[in-house]
Amino acid sequence: MIRQLALCAALAAGPALAQELSLPGGARQLTERISALDSYDLPVGVFTGNAVPARTIEGRIERRTWRVQAGSRTTLQVLAPLREQIEAQGYEILLDCEARQCGGFDFRFGTEVVPNPDMYVAIRDYRFVSAMRGDEALSLLVSRNPPDAYIQLIRVIPNGSDDHVPLVVTETASGSEGLLAELHRDGRAILDDLVFGSGAAALGEGQFASLATLAGLLDEDPKLRVALVGHTDDVGTLEGNIALSRRRAEAVRARLIEAHGVDGERIEARGVGYLAPRTSNSTAEGREANRRVEAVLLGSR
């Protein structure tokens, strides 16, 4: 379900060491701009009422953006693995905030953002992290424009540091390989590129890679069956949510039959409402993460 993209760069400690970051599946680089010598105002605090506190750093500046097929993933779900990896590589987090905490509109327009369409920022749905490792600075900005998420990375290598390794992108696994691995390992996987309207059961238009992969798996093994299980957040009654979650599972089942030619007798559609959450429903992001459809392998018939 996840395609891993490795971003390799040198640690400040020396050229023999390497930093590795993995972007989520479906990531496509939109832009890359490298300035041999420039300055960047690294945000180190939230908007204070008149400005975004920042530390001006001069040096080689690398600006990159990506678009990711986010599906039901929240901005936190996209950002968290990246944040964990930069911390593991020795970066000290200076600022870590979500849209409202950062300062919303004022923060977004008080910090550097690559212009649209190469970077999209929803004023109420973004997350920002800035970090330092020695004299090296790095910032990450993640936002969503469903079904996609956008990632911006700005990295500053200070003047006089000539031992860095350029940031490169290499593909190490495909989305289909990730989904298949998860299904074989756990017997279940979230079809996280699916898109439903708020409160709606109709599946959005488009080519959903997860469905093509699932159809391919069923085609390879005619004895396999699968249950599609719909899940919701906890807004509303249990009965209403179970009905909605089942209708969404049925919409996915219909798409597999109509668009991919899967035998309907090999696919069940079920709904469990809010009875099996992925995370807490106490936040908007948690509720969004809990709205999903999972595939469960049932084995041979």
Coordinates of C-alpha atoms in Angstrom, one line a residue:
M1 CA 0.0 0.0 0.0
I2 CA 3.0 2.3 0.5
R3 CA 5.6 3.0 -2.2
Q4 CA 8.8 4.0 -0.5
L5 CA 11.0 6.7 -2.0
A6 CA 14.4 7.1 -0.3
L7 CA 15.9 10.6 0.0
C8 CA 19.6 10.3 0.6
A9 CA 21.7 13.1 2.0
A10 CA 24.9 13.4 4.1
L11 CA 24.9 13.8 7.8
A12 CA 26.6 16.9 9.0
A13 CA 29.2 14.7 10.8
G14 CA 30.8 13.7 7.5
P15 CA 30.3 12.5 3.9
A16 CA 30.6 8.8 4.7
L17 CA 27.3 8.8 6.6
A18 CA 23.9 9.0 4.9
Q19 CA 20.5 10.2 5.9
E20 CA 17.5 8.3 4.5
L21 CA 13.9 9.6 4.4
S22 CA 11.0 7.7 3.0
L23 CA 8.0 9.4 1.4
P24 CA 4.6 7.8 1.4
G25 CA 3.2 5.9 -1.6
G26 CA 2.3 7.5 -4.9
A27 CA 4.7 10.5 -4.3
R28 CA 5.6 12.4 -7.5
Q29 CA 8.1 15.2 -7.4
L30 CA 6.7 18.4 -8.7
T31 CA 9.6 20.8 -8.4
E32 CA 13.2 21.1 -7.4
R33 CA 15.1 24.4 -7.1
I34 CA 18.6 24.7 -5.7
S35 CA 20.3 28.0 -4.9
A36 CA 24.1 27.8 -4.5
L37 CA 23.9 30.8 -2.1
D38 CA 20.7 32.3 -0.7
S39 CA 19.0 33.0 2.6
Y40 CA 16.0 31.3 4.2
D41 CA 14.0 32.5 7.2
L42 CA 13.5 29.3 9.1
P43 CA 10.3 29.6 11.3
V44 CA 11.1 28.8 14.9
G45 CA 7.8 29.8 16.6
V46 CA 4.1 30.2 15.8
F47 CA 2.6 33.5 14.6
T48 CA 2.8 36.0 17.5
G49 CA 0.3 38.6 16.3
N50 CA 2.6 40.6 14.1
A51 CA 5.1 38.1 12.6
V52 CA 6.4 34.6 12.5
P53 CA 9.5 34.2 14.6
A54 CA 12.3 33.1 12.3
R55 CA 16.1 32.4 12.2
T56 CA 17.7 33.7 9.0
I57 CA 20.2 31.1 7.6
E58 CA 22.5 31.6 4.6
G59 CA 24.0 28.9 2.4
R60 CA 23.0 26.4 -0.2
I61 CA 19.2 26.1 -0.2
E62 CA 17.3 23.1 -1.7
R63 CA 13.6 23.5 -2.2
R64 CA 11.5 20.5 -3.3
T65 CA 7.8 19.6 -3.4
W66 CA 5.9 16.4 -4.0
R67 CA 2.3 15.4 -4.6
V68 CA 1.1 12.2 -2.9
Q69 CA -2.0 10.1 -3.3
A70 CA -3.2 10.5 0.3
G71 CA -6.7 8.9 0.1
S72 CA -8.0 8.9 3.6
R73 CA -4.6 9.7 5.3
T74 CA -4.5 12.9 7.3
T75 CA -1.8 15.5 7.2
L76 CA -0.5 14.0 10.5
Q77 CA -0.4 10.5 9.0
V78 CA 1.7 11.9 6.1
L79 CA 4.0 14.0 8.2
A80 CA 4.6 11.8 11.3
P81 CA 6.9 9.2 9.6
L82 CA 9.0 12.0 8.1
R83 CA 9.3 13.7 11.4
E84 CA 10.3 10.5 13.1
Q85 CA 13.0 9.8 10.5
I86 CA 14.6 13.3 10.7
E87 CA 14.7 13.0 14.5
A88 CA 16.3 9.6 14.2
Q89 CA 19.0 11.3 12.0
G90 CA 19.9 13.7 14.7
Y91 CA 17.8 16.8 13.9
E92 CA 16.4 18.8 16.8
I93 CA 12.8 19.8 16.3
L94 CA 12.4 23.6 16.9
L95 CA 8.7 23.9 15.8
D96 CA 6.0 21.4 15.3
C97 CA 2.5 22.7 14.8
E98 CA -0.8 22.1 13.0
A99 CA -2.7 24.9 11.1
R100 CA -4.7 26.4 14.0
Q101 CA -1.7 26.2 16.4
C102 CA 0.7 27.6 13.9
G103 CA -1.5 30.7 13.2
G104 CA -3.6 29.6 10.3
F105 CA -3.7 32.2 7.5
D106 CA -1.1 34.4 9.1
F107 CA 1.5 31.7 9.5
R108 CA 1.0 30.3 6.1
F109 CA 1.6 33.7 4.5
G110 CA 4.3 34.6 6.9
T111 CA 6.6 31.8 5.8
E112 CA 8.1 30.7 2.5
V113 CA 5.9 28.4 0.4
V114 CA 6.6 27.3 -3.2
P115 CA 3.9 28.8 -5.4
N116 CA 0.8 26.9 -6.5
P117 CA 0.4 24.5 -8.4
D118 CA 3.7 23.0 -7.2
M119 CA 2.7 23.4 -3.6
Y120 CA -0.9 23.6 -2.2
V121 CA -1.7 24.7 1.3
A122 CA -5.2 24.5 2.8
I123 CA -5.4 27.2 5.5
R124 CA -7.2 24.9 7.9
D125 CA -5.4 21.7 7.1
Y126 CA -1.6 21.8 7.2
R127 CA 1.2 20.8 9.4
F128 CA 4.7 22.4 9.7
V129 CA 8.0 21.2 11.2
S130 CA 11.3 23.0 11.4
A131 CA 14.5 21.4 12.7
M132 CA 18.3 21.9 13.0
R133 CA 21.2 19.6 13.1
G134 CA 24.3 21.6 13.9
D135 CA 24.3 24.5 11.4
E136 CA 22.1 22.6 8.9
A137 CA 18.4 23.6 8.8
L138 CA 15.4 21.7 7.4
S139 CA 11.6 22.4 7.3
L140 CA 8.7 20.3 6.2
L141 CA 5.2 21.5 5.3
V142 CA 2.4 19.1 4.6
S143 CA -1.1 19.9 3.4
R144 CA -4.0 18.3 1.6
N145 CA -6.2 18.9 -1.4
P146 CA -8.2 15.5 -1.3
P147 CA -7.5 13.0 -2.7
D148 CA -3.9 14.4 -2.8
A149 CA -1.4 15.6 -0.2
Y150 CA 1.4 18.0 -0.9
I151 CA 4.9 17.9 0.8
Q152 CA 7.4 20.8 0.8
L153 CA 10.9 20.2 2.0
I154 CA 13.4 23.1 2.4
R155 CA 17.0 22.2 3.4
V156 CA 19.8 24.7 4.1
I157 CA 23.5 23.7 4.1
P158 CA 25.5 26.5 5.7
N159 CA 28.4 28.3 3.9
G160 CA 31.7 26.5 4.0
S161 CA 30.1 23.1 4.3
D162 CA 31.3 21.3 1.1
D163 CA 31.0 17.7 2.3
H164 CA 27.3 17.3 1.8
V165 CA 25.8 14.7 -0.5
P166 CA 23.1 16.0 -2.9
L167 CA 19.5 15.0 -2.0
V168 CA 18.4 12.3 -4.4
V169 CA 15.2 10.4 -4.9
T170 CA 15.2 6.6 -5.6
E171 CA 12.2 4.2 -5.8
T172 CA 12.5 1.2 -3.6
A173 CA 9.1 -0.4 -3.7
S174 CA 5.8 0.0 -5.6
G175 CA 2.4 0.7 -4.1
S176 CA 1.1 -2.6 -5.3
E177 CA 4.0 -4.5 -3.7
G178 CA 3.2 -2.7 -0.4
L179 CA -0.5 -3.6 -0.5
L180 CA 0.2 -7.2 -1.4
A181 CA 2.8 -7.6 1.3
E182 CA 0.4 -6.2 3.9
L183 CA -2.4 -8.5 2.7
H184 CA -0.2 -11.6 2.8
R185 CA 1.4 -10.6 6.2
D186 CA -1.7 -9.5 8.1
G187 CA -4.6 -10.9 6.1
R188 CA -6.0 -7.4 5.8
A189 CA -5.1 -3.9 4.4
I190 CA -6.6 -0.5 4.3
L191 CA -7.5 0.7 0.8
D192 CA -6.3 4.2 1.6
D193 CA -6.5 5.8 -1.8
L194 CA -10.3 5.6 -2.0
V195 CA -12.3 8.8 -1.9
F196 CA -15.8 9.3 -0.6
G197 CA -17.7 12.6 -0.2
S198 CA -18.5 13.7 3.4
G199 CA -21.4 11.6 4.6
A200 CA -21.8 10.0 1.1
A201 CA -21.6 6.4 0.1
A202 CA -20.7 6.9 -3.6
L203 CA -17.1 6.1 -4.5
G204 CA -15.4 8.9 -6.3
E205 CA -14.4 8.7 -10.0
G206 CA -10.8 7.9 -10.9
Q207 CA -8.3 5.1 -11.2
F208 CA -7.7 3.7 -7.7
A209 CA -4.5 1.7 -7.6
S210 CA -5.5 -0.3 -4.6
L211 CA -8.5 -1.7 -6.5
A212 CA -6.4 -2.7 -9.5
T213 CA -4.0 -4.4 -7.2
L214 CA -6.7 -6.3 -5.3
A215 CA -8.3 -7.4 -8.5
G216 CA -5.0 -8.6 -9.8
L217 CA -4.5 -10.7 -6.6
L218 CA -7.9 -12.3 -7.0
D219 CA -7.2 -13.0 -10.7
E220 CA -3.9 -14.7 -9.8
D221 CA -5.5 -17.0 -7.2
P222 CA -9.1 -18.0 -8.3
K223 CA -9.7 -19.7 -4.9
L224 CA -9.2 -16.5 -2.9
R225 CA -12.2 -14.5 -1.5
V226 CA -12.2 -11.1 0.1
A227 CA -14.4 -9.2 2.5
L228 CA -14.7 -5.4 2.0
V229 CA -15.3 -3.9 5.5
G230 CA -16.5 -0.3 5.8
H231 CA -15.7 1.8 8.9
T232 CA -16.9 5.3 10.0
D233 CA -16.2 7.8 12.7
D234 CA -18.4 8.0 15.8
V235 CA -20.6 11.0 14.7
G236 CA -24.2 9.8 14.6
T237 CA -25.9 6.6 15.7
L238 CA -24.4 3.2 15.6
E239 CA -27.2 1.9 13.3
G240 CA -26.8 4.9 10.9
N241 CA -23.0 4.4 10.8
I242 CA -23.2 0.7 10.2
A243 CA -25.6 1.3 7.3
L244 CA -23.3 4.0 5.8
S245 CA -20.2 1.9 6.2
R246 CA -21.8 -1.0 4.5
R247 CA -23.0 1.1 1.6
R248 CA -19.4 2.3 1.1
A249 CA -18.2 -1.2 1.1
E250 CA -20.9 -2.1 -1.4
A251 CA -19.8 0.8 -3.7
V252 CA -16.2 -0.6 -3.7
R253 CA -17.5 -4.1 -4.4
A254 CA -19.5 -2.7 -7.4
R255 CA -16.4 -0.9 -8.7
L256 CA -14.4 -4.1 -8.6
I257 CA -17.1 -6.0 -10.4
E258 CA -17.9 -3.3 -13.0
A259 CA -14.4 -1.9 -13.7
H260 CA -12.1 -4.9 -13.0
G261 CA -14.3 -7.8 -13.9
V262 CA -14.0 -9.5 -10.5
D263 CA -16.6 -12.3 -9.8
G264 CA -19.1 -10.9 -7.4
E265 CA -19.5 -14.2 -5.6
R266 CA -15.9 -13.8 -4.4
I267 CA -16.4 -10.4 -2.7
E268 CA -18.5 -9.7 0.4
A269 CA -19.4 -6.2 1.6
R270 CA -19.8 -5.6 5.3
G271 CA -20.0 -2.5 7.6
V272 CA -19.1 -2.2 11.2
G273 CA -19.7 1.6 11.7
Y274 CA -17.5 3.0 14.5
L275 CA -16.8 -0.2 16.3
A276 CA -13.2 -0.7 15.1
P277 CA -11.4 2.6 15.0
R278 CA -7.8 3.1 14.0
T279 CA -7.4 5.9 16.4
S280 CA -9.3 8.2 18.8
N281 CA -12.4 10.0 17.4
S282 CA -11.7 12.9 19.7
T283 CA -10.1 15.0 16.9
A284 CA -11.1 15.9 13.3
E285 CA -8.0 14.1 12.0
G286 CA -8.7 11.0 14.1
R287 CA -12.3 10.9 12.8
E288 CA -11.1 11.2 9.2
A289 CA -8.6 8.4 9.7
N290 CA -11.3 6.2 11.0
R291 CA -13.5 6.6 7.8
R292 CA -12.1 3.9 5.6
V293 CA -12.7 0.6 3.7
E294 CA -10.5 -2.4 4.4
A295 CA -9.9 -5.6 2.4
V296 CA -9.8 -8.8 4.5
L297 CA -8.6 -12.0 2.9
L298 CA -11.0 -14.9 3.5
G299 CA -9.0 -17.7 1.9
S300 CA -10.1 -20.4 -0.4
R301 CA -13.8 -21.2 -1.0

